[in-house]
PDB file of C-alpha atoms and ligand atoms in Angstrom:
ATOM      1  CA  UNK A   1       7.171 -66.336 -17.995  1.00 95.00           C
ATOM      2  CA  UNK A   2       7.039 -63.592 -15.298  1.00 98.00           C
ATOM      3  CA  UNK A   3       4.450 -61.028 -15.101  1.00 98.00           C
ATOM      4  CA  UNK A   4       3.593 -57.844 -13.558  1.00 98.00           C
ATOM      5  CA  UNK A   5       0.408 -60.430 -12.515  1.00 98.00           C
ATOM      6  CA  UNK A   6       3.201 -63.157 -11.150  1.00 98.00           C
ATOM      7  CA  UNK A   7       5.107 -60.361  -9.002  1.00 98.00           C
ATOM      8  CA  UNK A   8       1.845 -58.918  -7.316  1.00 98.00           C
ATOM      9  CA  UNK A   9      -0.094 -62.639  -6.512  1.00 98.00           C
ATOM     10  CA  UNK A  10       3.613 -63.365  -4.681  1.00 98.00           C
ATOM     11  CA  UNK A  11       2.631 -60.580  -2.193  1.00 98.00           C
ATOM     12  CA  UNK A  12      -0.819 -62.203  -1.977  1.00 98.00           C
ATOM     13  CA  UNK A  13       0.914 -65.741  -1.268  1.00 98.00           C
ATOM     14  CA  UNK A  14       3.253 -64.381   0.725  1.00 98.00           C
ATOM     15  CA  UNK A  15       6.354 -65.898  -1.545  1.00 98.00           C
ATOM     16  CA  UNK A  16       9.558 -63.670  -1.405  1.00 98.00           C
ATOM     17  CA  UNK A  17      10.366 -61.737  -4.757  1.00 98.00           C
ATOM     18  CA  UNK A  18      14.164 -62.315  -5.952  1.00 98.00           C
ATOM     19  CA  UNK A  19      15.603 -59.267  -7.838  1.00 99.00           C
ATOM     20  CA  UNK A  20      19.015 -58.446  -9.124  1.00 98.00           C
ATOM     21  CA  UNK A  21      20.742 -55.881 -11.424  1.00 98.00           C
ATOM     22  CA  UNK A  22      22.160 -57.268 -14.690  1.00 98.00           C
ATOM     23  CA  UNK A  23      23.560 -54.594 -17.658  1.00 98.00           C
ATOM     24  CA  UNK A  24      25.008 -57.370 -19.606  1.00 98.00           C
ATOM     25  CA  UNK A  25      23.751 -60.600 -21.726  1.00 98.00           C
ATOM     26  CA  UNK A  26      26.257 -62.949 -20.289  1.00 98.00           C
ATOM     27  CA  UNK A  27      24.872 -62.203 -16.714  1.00 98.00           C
ATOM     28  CA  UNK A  28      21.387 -61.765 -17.716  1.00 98.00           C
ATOM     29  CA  UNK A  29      21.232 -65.241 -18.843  1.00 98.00           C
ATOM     30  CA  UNK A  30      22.883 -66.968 -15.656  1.00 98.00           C
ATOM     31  CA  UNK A  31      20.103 -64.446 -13.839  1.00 98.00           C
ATOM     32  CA  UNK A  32      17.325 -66.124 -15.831  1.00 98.00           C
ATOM     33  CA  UNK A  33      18.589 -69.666 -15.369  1.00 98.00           C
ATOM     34  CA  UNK A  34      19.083 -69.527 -11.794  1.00 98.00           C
ATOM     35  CA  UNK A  35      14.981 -68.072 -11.136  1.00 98.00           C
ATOM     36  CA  UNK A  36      16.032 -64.808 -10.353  1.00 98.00           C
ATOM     37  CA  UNK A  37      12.540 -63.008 -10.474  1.00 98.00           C
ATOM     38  CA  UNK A  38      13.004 -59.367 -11.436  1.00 99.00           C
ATOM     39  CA  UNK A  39      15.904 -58.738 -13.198  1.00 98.00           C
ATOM     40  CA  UNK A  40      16.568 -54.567 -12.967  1.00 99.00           C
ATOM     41  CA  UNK A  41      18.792 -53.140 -15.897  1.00 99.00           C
ATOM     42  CA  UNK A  42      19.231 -50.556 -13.069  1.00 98.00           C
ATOM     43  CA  UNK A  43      21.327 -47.490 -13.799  1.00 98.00           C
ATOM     44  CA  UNK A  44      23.924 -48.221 -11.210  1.00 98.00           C
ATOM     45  CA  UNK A  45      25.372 -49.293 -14.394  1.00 98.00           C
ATOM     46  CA  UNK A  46      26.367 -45.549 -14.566  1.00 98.00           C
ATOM     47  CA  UNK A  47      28.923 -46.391 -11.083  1.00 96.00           C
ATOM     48  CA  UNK A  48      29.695 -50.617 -12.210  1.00 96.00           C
ATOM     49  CA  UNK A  49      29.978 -50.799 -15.570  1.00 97.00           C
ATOM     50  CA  UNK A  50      31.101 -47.152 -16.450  1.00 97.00           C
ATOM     51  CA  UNK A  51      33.136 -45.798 -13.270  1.00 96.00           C
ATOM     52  CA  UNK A  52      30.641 -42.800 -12.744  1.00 97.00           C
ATOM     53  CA  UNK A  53      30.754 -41.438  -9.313  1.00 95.00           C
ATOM     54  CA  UNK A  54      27.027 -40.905  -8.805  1.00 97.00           C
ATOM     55  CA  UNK A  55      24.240 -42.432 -11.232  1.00 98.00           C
ATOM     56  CA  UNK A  56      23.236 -38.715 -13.017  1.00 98.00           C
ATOM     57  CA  UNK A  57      25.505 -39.095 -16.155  1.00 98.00           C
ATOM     58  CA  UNK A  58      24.029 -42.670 -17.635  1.00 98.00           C
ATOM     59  CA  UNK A  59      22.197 -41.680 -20.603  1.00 98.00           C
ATOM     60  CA  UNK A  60      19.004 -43.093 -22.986  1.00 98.00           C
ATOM     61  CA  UNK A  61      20.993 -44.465 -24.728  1.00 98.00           C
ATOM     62  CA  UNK A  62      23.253 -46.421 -22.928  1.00 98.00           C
ATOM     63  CA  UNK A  63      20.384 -47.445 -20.886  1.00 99.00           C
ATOM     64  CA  UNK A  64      18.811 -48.996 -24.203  1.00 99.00           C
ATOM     65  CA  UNK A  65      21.744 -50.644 -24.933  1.00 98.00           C
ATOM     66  CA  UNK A  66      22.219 -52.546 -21.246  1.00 99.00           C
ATOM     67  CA  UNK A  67      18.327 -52.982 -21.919  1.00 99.00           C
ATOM     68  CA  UNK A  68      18.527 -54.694 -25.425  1.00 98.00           C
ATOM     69  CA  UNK A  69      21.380 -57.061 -24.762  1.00 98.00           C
ATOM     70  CA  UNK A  70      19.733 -58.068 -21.515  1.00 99.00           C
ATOM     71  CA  UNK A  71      15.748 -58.989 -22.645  1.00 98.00           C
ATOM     72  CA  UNK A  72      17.849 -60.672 -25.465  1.00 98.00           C
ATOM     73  CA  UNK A  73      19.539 -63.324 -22.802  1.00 98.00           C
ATOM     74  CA  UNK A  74      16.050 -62.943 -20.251  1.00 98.00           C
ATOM     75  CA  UNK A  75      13.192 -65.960 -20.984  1.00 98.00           C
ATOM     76  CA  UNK A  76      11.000 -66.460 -17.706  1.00 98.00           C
ATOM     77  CA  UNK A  77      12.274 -63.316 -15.880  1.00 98.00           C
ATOM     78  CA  UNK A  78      10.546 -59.865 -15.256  1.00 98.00           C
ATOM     79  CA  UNK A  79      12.937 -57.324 -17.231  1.00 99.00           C
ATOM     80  CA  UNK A  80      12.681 -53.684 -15.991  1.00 99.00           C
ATOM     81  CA  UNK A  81      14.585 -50.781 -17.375  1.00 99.00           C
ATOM     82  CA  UNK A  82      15.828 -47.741 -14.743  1.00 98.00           C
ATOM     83  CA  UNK A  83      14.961 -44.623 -16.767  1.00 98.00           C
ATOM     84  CA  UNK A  84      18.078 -42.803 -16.490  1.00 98.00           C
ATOM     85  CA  UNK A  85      18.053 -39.007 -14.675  1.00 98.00           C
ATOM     86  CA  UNK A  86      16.171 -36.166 -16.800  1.00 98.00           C
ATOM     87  CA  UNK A  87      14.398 -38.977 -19.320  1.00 98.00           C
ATOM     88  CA  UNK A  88      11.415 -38.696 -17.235  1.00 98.00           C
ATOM     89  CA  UNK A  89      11.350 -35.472 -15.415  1.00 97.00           C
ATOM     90  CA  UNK A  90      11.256 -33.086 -18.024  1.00 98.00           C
ATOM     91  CA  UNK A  91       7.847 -33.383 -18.812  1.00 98.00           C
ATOM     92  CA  UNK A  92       4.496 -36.131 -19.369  1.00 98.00           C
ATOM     93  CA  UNK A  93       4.990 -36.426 -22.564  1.00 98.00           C
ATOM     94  CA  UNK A  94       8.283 -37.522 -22.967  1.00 98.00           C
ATOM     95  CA  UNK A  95       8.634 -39.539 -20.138  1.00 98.00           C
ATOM     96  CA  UNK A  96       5.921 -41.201 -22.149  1.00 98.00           C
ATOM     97  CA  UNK A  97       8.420 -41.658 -25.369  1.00 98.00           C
ATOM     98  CA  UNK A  98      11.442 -42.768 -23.180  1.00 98.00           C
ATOM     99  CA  UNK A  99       9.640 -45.460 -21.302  1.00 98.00           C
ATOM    100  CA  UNK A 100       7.998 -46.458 -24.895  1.00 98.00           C
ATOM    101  CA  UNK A 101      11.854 -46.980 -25.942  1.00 98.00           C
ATOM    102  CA  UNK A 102      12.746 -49.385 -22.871  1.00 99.00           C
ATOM    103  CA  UNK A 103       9.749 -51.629 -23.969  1.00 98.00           C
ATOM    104  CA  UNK A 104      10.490 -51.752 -28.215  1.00 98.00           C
ATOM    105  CA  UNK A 105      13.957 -53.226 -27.128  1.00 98.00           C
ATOM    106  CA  UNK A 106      12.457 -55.994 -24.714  1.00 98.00           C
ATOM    107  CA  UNK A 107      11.657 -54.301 -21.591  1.00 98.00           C
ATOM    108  CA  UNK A 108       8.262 -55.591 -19.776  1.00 98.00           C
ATOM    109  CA  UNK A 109       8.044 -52.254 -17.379  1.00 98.00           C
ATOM    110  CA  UNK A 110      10.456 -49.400 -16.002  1.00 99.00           C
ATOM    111  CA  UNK A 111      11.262 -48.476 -12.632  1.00 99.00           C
ATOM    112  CA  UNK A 112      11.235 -44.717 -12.210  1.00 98.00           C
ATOM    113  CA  UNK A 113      12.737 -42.243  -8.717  1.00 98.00           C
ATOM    114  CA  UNK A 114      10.292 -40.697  -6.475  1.00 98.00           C
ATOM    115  CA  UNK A 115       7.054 -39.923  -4.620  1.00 97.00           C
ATOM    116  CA  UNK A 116       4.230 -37.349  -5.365  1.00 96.00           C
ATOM    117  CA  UNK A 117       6.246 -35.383  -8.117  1.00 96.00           C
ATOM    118  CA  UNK A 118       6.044 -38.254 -10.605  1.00 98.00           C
ATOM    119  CA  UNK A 119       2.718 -39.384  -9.924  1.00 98.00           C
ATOM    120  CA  UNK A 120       0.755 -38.335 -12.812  1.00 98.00           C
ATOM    121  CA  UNK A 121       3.788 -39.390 -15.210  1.00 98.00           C
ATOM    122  CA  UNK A 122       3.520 -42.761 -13.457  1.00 98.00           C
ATOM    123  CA  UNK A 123      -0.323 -42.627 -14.301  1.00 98.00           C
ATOM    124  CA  UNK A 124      -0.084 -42.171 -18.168  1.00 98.00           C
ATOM    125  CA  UNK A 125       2.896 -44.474 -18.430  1.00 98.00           C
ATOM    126  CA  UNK A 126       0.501 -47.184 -16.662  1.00 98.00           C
ATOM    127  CA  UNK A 127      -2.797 -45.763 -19.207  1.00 98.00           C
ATOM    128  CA  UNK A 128      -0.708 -46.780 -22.353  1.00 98.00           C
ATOM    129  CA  UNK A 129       0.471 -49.892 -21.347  1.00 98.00           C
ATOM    130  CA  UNK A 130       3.672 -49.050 -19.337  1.00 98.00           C
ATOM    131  CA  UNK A 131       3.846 -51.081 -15.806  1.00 98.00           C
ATOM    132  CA  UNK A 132       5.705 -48.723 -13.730  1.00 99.00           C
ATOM    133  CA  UNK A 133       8.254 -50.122 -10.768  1.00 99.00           C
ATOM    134  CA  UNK A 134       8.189 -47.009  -8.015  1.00 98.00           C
ATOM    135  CA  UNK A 135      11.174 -46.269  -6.328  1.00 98.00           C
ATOM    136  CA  UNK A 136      11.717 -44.316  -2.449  1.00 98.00           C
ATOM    137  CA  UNK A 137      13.864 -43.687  -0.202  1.00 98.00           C
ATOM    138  CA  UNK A 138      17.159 -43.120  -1.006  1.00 98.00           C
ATOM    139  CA  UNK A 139      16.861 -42.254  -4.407  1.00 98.00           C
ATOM    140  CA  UNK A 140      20.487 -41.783  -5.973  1.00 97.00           C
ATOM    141  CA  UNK A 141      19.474 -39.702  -8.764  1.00 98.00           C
ATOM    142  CA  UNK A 142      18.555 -37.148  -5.827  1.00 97.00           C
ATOM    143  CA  UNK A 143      22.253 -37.497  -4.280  1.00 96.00           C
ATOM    144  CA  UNK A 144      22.579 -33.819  -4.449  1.00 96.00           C
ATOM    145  CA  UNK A 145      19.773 -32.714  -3.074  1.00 94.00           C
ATOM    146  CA  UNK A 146      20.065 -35.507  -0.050  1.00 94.00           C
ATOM    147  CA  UNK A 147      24.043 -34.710   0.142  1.00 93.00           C
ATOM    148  CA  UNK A 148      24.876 -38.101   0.580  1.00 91.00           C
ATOM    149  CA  UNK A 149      23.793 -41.402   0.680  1.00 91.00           C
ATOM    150  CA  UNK A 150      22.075 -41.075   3.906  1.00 93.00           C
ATOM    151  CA  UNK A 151      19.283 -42.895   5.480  1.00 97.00           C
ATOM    152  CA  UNK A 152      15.705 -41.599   4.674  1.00 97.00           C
ATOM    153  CA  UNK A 153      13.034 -41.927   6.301  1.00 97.00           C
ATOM    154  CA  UNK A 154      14.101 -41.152   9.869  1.00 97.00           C
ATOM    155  CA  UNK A 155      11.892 -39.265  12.337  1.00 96.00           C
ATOM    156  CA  UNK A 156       7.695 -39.089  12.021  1.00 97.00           C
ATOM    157  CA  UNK A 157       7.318 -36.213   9.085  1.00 98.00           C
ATOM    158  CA  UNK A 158       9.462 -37.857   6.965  1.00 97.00           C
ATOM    159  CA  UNK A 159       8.143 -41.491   7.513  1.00 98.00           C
ATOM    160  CA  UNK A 160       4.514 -40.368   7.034  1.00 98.00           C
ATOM    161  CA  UNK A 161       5.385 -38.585   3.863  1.00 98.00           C
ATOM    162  CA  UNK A 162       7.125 -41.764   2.696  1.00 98.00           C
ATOM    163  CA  UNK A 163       4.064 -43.377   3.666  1.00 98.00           C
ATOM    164  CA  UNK A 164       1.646 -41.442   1.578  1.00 98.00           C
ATOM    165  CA  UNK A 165       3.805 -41.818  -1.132  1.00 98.00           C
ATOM    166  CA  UNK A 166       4.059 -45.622  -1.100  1.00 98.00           C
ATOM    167  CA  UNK A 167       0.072 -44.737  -0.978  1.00 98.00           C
ATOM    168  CA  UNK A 168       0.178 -42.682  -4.077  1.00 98.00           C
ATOM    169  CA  UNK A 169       2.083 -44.839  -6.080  1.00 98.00           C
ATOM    170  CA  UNK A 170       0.183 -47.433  -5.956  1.00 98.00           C
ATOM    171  CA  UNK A 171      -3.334 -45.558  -6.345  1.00 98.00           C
ATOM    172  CA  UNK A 172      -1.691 -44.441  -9.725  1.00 98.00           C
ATOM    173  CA  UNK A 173      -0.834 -47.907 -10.739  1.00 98.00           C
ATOM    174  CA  UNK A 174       2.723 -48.777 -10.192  1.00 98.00           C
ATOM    175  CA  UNK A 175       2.986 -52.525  -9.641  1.00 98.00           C
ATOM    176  CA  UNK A 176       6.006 -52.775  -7.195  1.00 98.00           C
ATOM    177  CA  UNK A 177       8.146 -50.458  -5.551  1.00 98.00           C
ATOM    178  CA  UNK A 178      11.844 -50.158  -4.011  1.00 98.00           C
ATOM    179  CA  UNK A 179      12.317 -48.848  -1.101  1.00 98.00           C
ATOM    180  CA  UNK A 180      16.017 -48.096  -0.463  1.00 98.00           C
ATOM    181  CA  UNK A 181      18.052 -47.430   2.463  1.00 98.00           C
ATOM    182  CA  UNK A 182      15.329 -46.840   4.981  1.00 98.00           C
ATOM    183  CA  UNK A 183      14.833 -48.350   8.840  1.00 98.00           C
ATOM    184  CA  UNK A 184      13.085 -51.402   8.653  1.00 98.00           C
ATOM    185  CA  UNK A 185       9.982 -51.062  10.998  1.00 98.00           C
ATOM    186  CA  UNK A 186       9.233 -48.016   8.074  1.00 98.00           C
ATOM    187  CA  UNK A 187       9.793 -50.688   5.522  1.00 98.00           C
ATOM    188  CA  UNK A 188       7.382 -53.188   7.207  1.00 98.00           C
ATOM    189  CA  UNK A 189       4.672 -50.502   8.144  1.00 98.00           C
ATOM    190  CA  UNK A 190       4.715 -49.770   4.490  1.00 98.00           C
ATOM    191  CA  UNK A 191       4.917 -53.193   3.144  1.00 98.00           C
ATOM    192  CA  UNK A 192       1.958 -53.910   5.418  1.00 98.00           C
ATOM    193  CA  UNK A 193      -0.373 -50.387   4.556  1.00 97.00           C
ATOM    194  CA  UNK A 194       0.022 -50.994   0.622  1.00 98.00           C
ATOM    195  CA  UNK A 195      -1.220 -54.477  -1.584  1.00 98.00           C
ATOM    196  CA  UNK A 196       1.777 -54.080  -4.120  1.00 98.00           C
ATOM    197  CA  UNK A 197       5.177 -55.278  -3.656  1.00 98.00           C
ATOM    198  CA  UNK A 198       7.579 -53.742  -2.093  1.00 98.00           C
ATOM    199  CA  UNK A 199      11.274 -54.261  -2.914  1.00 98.00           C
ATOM    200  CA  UNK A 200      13.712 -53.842  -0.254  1.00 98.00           C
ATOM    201  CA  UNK A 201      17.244 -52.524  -0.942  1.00 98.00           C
ATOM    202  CA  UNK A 202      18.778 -51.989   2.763  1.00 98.00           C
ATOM    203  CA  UNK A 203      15.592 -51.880   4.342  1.00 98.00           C
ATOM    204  CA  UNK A 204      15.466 -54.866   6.150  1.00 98.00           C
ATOM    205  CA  UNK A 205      13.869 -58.562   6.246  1.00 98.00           C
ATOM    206  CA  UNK A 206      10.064 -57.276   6.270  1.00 98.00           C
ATOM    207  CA  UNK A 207      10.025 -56.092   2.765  1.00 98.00           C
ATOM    208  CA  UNK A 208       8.014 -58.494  -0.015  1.00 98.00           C
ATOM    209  CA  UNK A 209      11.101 -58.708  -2.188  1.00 98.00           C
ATOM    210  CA  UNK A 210      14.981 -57.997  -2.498  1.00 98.00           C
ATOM    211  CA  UNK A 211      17.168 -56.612  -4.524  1.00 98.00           C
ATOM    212  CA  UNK A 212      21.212 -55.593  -4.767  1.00 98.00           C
ATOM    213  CA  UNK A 213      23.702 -54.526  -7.421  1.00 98.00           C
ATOM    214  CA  UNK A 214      24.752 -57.944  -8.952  1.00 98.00           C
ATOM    215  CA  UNK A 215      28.332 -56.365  -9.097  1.00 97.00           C
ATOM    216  CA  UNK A 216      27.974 -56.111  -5.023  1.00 97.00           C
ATOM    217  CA  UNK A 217      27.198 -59.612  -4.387  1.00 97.00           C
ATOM    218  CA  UNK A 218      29.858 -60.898  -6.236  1.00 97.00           C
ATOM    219  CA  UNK A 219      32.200 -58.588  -4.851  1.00 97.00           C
ATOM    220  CA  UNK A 220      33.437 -57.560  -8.215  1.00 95.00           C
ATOM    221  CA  UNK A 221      32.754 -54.043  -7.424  1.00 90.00           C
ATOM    222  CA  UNK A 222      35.491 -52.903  -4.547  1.00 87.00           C
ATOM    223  CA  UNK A 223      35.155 -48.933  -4.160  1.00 85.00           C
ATOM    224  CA  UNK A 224      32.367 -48.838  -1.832  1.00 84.00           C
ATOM    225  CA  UNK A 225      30.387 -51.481   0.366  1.00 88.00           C
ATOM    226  CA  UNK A 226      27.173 -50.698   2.063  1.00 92.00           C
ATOM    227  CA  UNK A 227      26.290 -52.188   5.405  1.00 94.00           C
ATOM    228  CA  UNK A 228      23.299 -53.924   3.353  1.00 96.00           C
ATOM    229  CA  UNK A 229      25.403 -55.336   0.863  1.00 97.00           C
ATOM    230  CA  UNK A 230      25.765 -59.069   1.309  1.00 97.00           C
ATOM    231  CA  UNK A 231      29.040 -60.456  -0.521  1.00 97.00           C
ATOM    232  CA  UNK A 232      28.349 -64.216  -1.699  1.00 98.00           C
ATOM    233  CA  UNK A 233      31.652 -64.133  -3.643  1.00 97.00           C
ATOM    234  CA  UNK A 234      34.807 -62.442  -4.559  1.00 97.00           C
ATOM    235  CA  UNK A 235      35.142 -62.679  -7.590  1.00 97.00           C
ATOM    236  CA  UNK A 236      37.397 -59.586  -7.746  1.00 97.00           C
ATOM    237  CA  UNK A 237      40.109 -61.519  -6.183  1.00 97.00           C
ATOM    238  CA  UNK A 238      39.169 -64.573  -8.529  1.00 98.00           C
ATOM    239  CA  UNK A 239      39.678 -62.428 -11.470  1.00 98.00           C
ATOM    240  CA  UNK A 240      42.668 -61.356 -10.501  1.00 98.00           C
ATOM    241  CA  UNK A 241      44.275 -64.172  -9.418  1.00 98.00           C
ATOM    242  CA  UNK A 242      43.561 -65.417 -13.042  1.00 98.00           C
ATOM    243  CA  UNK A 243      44.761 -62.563 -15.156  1.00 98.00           C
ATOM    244  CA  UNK A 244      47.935 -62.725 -12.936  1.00 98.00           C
ATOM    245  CA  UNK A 245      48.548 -66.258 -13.856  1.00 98.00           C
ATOM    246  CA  UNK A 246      47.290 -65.830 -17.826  1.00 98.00           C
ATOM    247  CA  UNK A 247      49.954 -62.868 -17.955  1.00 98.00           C
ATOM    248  CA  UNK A 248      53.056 -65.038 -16.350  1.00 98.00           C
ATOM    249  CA  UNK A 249      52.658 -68.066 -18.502  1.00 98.00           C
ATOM    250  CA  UNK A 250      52.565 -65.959 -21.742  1.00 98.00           C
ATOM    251  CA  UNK A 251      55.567 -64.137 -20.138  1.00 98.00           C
ATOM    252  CA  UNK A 252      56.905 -67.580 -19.527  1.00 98.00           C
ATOM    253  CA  UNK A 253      56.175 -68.792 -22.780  1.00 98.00           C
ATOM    254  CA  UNK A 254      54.398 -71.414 -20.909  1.00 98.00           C
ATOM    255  CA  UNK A 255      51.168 -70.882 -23.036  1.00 98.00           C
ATOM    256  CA  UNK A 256      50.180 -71.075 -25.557  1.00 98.00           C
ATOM    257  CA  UNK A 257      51.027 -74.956 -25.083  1.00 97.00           C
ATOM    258  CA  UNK A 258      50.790 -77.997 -27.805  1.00 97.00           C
ATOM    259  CA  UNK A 259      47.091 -78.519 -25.799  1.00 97.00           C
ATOM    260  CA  UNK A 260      46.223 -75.232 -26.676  1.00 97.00           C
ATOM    261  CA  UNK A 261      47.606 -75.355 -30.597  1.00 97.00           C
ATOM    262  CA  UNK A 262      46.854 -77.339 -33.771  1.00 98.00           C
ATOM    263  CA  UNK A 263      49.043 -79.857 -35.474  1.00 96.00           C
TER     264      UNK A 263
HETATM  265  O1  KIV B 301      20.125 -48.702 -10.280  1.00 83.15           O
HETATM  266  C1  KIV B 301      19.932 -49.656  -9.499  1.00 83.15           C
HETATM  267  O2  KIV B 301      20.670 -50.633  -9.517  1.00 83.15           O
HETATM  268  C2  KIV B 301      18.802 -49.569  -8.591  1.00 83.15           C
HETATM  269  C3  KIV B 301      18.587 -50.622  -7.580  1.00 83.15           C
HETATM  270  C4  KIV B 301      19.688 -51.168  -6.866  1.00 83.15           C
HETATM  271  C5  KIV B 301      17.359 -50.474  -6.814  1.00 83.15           C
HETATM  272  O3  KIV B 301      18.056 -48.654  -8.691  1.00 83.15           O
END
């Protein structure tokens, strides 16, 4: 089985860390079977599964749910639980609660958005036993405050502060984090200054690990396609091309059939 302990001696032997987004136990389980090894219940469900515009309206308890039926189908892989927008802002203490939640269901860590303003939360979730995924960059719970889903990053200031964040994180314990949507050299001086893992999500091939939105790669998900996003499939089209034919044979009466029936 995968552990925080797995994830950071891959850095150390220089092995790339797989990581994909699963909300569901179907999914999950093919995940798991195939060796993927983080497997993020991330709260893009919010935009894939529920047809949210931006990621702010997924809620604790929709993100337990994804969480429960996914460590339910997970056996070697590293599950980690997005803490939805306002679960762990608010204040220490109930950050502390909500990230308690994601690991009673089957959760082995949480990933949680930003830089110096969560540090000390990310400190007390690590004291009692929380490992904490970081997460910088473009961070889509911030959409508003970015306007957009823009590059971050860009110019000195701004890469320096990104820097000492990466920095900060990991001085308060985090064991990985994501860095999203930022140029690459930025990704490789970071993955370079700090010893855990970083993630890369459009930030280029020098990152320690990767991970997209399953729904992405297997072009299921059509409104929207980063530059970053690699599609392996489209199973979209796939989909469709079956319902189509399920819906003209019972039209038909072509099926059910006598194969399909009992005697
Ligand atoms: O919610 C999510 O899926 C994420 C990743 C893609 C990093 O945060």
């Amino acid at each position: 089985m995968i552990t925080v302990d797995t994830i950071s001696s891959m850095k150390k032997k220089g092995e790339k860390i797989a990581c994909l987004t699963a909300y569901d136990f179907i999914t999950a389980r093919i995940l798991d079977e195939v060796g993927i090894d983080i497997i993020l219940v991330g709260d893009s469900a919010a935009n894939v599964v529920a047809g949210e515009k931006t990621t702010l309206p997924i809620t604790m308890e929709d993100m337990i749910y994804h969480t429960k039926v996914v460590a339910r189908a997970v056996k070697n892989g590293l599950v980690i639980a997005d803490m939805p927008f306002l679960s762990y802002q608010v204040s220490v203490q109930t950050a502390t609660y909500n990230a308690g939640r994601f690991l009673k269901v089957g959760a082995c860590g949480v990933k949680l958005e930003g830089g110096a303003p969560v540090v000390d939360t990310v400190r007390r979730l690590v004291d009692v036993g929380i490992p904490v995924m970081g997460h910088l960059g473009l961070t889509p719970q911030s959409i508003h405050k970015y306007g957009g889903y823009k590059i971050q990053g860009k110019g000195e200031r701004a890469a320096a502060r990104m820097i000492d964040d990466a920095r900060s994180l990991e001085a308060a314990g985090c064991f990985s984090v994501v860095l999203e949507k930022i140029p690459r050299d930025l990704a490789k001086k970071i993955s370079e200054t700090i010893s855990m893992p970083t993630i890369g999500i459009g930030a280029g091939p020098y990152c320690d690990g990767q991970v997209l939105v399953l729904h992405d790669i297997l072009g299921l998900y059509e409104d929207f396609t980063p530059k970053f996003v690699k599609k392996y499939a489209d199973l979209a089209a796939q989909v469709r091309r079956a319902v189509e034919q399920y819906k003209d044979e019972v039209k038909q009466g072509k099926f059910p059939d006598q194969e399909h029936s009992f005697d």
